Short mmCIF file of C-alpha atoms in Angstrom, two decimals:
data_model
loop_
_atom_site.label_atom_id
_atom_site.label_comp_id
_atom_site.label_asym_id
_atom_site.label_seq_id
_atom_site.Cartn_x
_atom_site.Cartn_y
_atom_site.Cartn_z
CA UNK A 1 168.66 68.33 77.69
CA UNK A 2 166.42 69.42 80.85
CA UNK A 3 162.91 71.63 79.48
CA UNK A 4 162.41 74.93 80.83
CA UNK A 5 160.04 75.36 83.24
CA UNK A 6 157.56 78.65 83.53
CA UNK A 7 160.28 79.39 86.73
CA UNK A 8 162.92 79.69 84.02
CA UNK A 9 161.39 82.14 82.15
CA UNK A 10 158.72 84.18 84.81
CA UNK A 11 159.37 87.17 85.73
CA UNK A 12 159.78 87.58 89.54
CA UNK A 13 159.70 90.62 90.19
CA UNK A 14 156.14 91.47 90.45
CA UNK A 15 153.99 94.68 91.17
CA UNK A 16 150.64 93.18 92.92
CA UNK A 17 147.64 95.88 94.35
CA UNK A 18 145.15 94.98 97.10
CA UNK A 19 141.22 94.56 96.34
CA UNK A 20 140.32 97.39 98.49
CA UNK A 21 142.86 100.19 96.53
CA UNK A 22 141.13 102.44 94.11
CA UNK A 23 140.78 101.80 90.21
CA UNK A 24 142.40 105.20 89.55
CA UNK A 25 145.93 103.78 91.69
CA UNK A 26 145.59 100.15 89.79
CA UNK A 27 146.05 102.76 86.27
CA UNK A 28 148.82 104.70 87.93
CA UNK A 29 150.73 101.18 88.85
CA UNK A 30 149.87 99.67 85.30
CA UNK A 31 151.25 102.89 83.89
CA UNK A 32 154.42 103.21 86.09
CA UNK A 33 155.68 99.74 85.74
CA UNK A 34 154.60 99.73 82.20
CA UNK A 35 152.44 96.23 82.36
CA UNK A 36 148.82 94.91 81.63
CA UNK A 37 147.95 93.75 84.30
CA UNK A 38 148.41 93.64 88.10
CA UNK A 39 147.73 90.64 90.13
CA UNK A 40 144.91 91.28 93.12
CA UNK A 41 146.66 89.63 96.61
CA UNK A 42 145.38 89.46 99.75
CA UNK A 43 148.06 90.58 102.75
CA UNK A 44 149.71 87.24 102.46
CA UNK A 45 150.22 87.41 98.56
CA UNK A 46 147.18 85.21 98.08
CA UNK A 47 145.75 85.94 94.73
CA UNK A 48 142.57 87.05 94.90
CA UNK A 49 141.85 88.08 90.91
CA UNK A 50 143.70 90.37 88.64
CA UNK A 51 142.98 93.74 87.25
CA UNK A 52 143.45 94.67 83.85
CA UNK A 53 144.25 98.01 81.99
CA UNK A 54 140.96 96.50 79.90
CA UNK A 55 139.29 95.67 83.12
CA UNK A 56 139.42 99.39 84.01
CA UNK A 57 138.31 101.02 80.82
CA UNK A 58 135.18 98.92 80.29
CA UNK A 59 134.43 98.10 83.87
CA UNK A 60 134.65 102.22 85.05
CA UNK A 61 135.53 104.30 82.86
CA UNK A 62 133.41 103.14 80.12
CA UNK A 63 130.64 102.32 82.74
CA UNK A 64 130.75 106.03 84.01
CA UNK A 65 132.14 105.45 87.23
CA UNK A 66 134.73 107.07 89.14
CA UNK A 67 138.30 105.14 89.21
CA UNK A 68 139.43 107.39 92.19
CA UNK A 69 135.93 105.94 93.79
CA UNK A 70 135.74 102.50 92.43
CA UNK A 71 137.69 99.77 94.07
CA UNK A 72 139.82 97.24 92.18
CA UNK A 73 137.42 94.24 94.03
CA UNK A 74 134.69 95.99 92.20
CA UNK A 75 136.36 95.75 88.25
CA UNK A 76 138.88 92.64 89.18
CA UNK A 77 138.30 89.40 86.92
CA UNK A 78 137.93 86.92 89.33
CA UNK A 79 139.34 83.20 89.48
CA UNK A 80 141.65 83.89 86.51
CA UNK A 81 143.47 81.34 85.09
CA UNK A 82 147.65 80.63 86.53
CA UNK A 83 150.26 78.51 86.33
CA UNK A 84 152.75 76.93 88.84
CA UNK A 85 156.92 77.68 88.63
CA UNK A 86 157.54 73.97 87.76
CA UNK A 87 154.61 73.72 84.32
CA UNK A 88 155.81 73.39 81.07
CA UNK A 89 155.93 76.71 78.82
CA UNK A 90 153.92 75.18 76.50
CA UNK A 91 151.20 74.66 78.56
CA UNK A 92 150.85 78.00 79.57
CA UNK A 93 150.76 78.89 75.82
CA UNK A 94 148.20 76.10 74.96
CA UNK A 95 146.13 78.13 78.09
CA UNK A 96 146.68 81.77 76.93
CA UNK A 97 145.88 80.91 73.36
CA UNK A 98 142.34 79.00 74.65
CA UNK A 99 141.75 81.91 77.30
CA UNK A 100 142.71 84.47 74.85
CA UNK A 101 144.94 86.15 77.46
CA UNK A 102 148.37 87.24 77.27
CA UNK A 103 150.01 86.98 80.90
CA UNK A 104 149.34 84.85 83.78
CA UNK A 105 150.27 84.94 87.61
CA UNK A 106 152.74 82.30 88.80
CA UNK A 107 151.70 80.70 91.91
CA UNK A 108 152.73 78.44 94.21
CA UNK A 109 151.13 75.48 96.10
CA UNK A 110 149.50 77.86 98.51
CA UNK A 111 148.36 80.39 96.09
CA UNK A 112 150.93 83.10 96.62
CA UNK A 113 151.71 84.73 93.40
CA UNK A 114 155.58 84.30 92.54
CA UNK A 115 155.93 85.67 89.36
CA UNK A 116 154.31 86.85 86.08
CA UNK A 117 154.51 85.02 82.82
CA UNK A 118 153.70 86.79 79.46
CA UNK A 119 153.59 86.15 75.57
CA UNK A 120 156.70 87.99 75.30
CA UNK A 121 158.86 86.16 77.98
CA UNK A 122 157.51 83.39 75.85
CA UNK A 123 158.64 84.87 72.80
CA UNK A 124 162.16 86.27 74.02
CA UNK A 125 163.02 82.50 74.85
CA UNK A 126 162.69 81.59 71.12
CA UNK A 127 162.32 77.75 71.62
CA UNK A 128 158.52 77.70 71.47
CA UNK A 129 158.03 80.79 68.30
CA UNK A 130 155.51 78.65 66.22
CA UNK A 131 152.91 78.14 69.33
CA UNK A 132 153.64 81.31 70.59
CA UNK A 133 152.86 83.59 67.17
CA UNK A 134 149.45 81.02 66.68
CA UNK A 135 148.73 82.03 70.40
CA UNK A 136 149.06 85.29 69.42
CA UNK A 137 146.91 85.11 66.05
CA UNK A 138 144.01 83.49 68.58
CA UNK A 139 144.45 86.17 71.02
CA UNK A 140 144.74 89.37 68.46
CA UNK A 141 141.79 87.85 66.02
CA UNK A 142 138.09 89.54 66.08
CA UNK A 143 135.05 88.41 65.37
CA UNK A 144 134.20 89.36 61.83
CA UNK A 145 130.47 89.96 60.86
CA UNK A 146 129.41 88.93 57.53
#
């Protein structure tokens, strides 16, 4: 039996915004395709960072600023983490669970995003459910003060 590979399960179809584009129309994207977060490309599909429905409440609204004013290169995590088409799933999970993150870009060799991985397109496969719910645990647990 052949393993999956993160190309297997990715999804390729993926809604990307460029640094320069208002906060505000990164919301309005996140909202309309109904997803977390949007990868930050360059003209050639390069990614650059990725913005975050979190990244815009703390980084503007939270911060007072504007999102129809602030740019997405302004609230964008930078150097986040990705994976290639051809990793094994459970590496990706091993990273979200450390990173406490719950998608990653899919690049290739030349750092062109080709797809979006999340939890749940972990999940939905089924083979990996015990890694994927203790990724989950890591990612969903807070700090509790004594």
């Amino acid at each position: 039996m052949i393993d999956l590979q993160i190309q297997q399960l990715m999804n390729p179809c993926v809604v990307s915004i460029d640094p320069g584009e208002s906060a505000a129309l990164a919301a309005r994207l996140l909202a309309r395709h109904n997803v977390g977060a949007l990868p930050v490309c360059d003209a050639s599909g390069t990614l650059l960072g990725v913005v975050t429905d979190r990244d815009i409440i703390l980084r503007c609204v939270a911060a007072g600023e504007d999102p129809s004013q602030i740019s997405v290169r302004a609230i964008m995590s930078r150097h986040p983490s990705v994976v290639s088409p051809g990793d094994d799933p459970r590496q990706a999970v091993r990273l979200m669970s450390g990173q406490q993150i719950r998608r990653l870009p899919v690049v290739d060799d030349e750092g062109k995003v080709v797809g979006m991985l999340s939890l749940g397109d972990l999940a939905k496969c089924g083979r990996w459910e015990m890694e994927v719910s203790r990724a989950l645990t890591d990612i969903s647990e807070t700090i509790r003060q004594p």
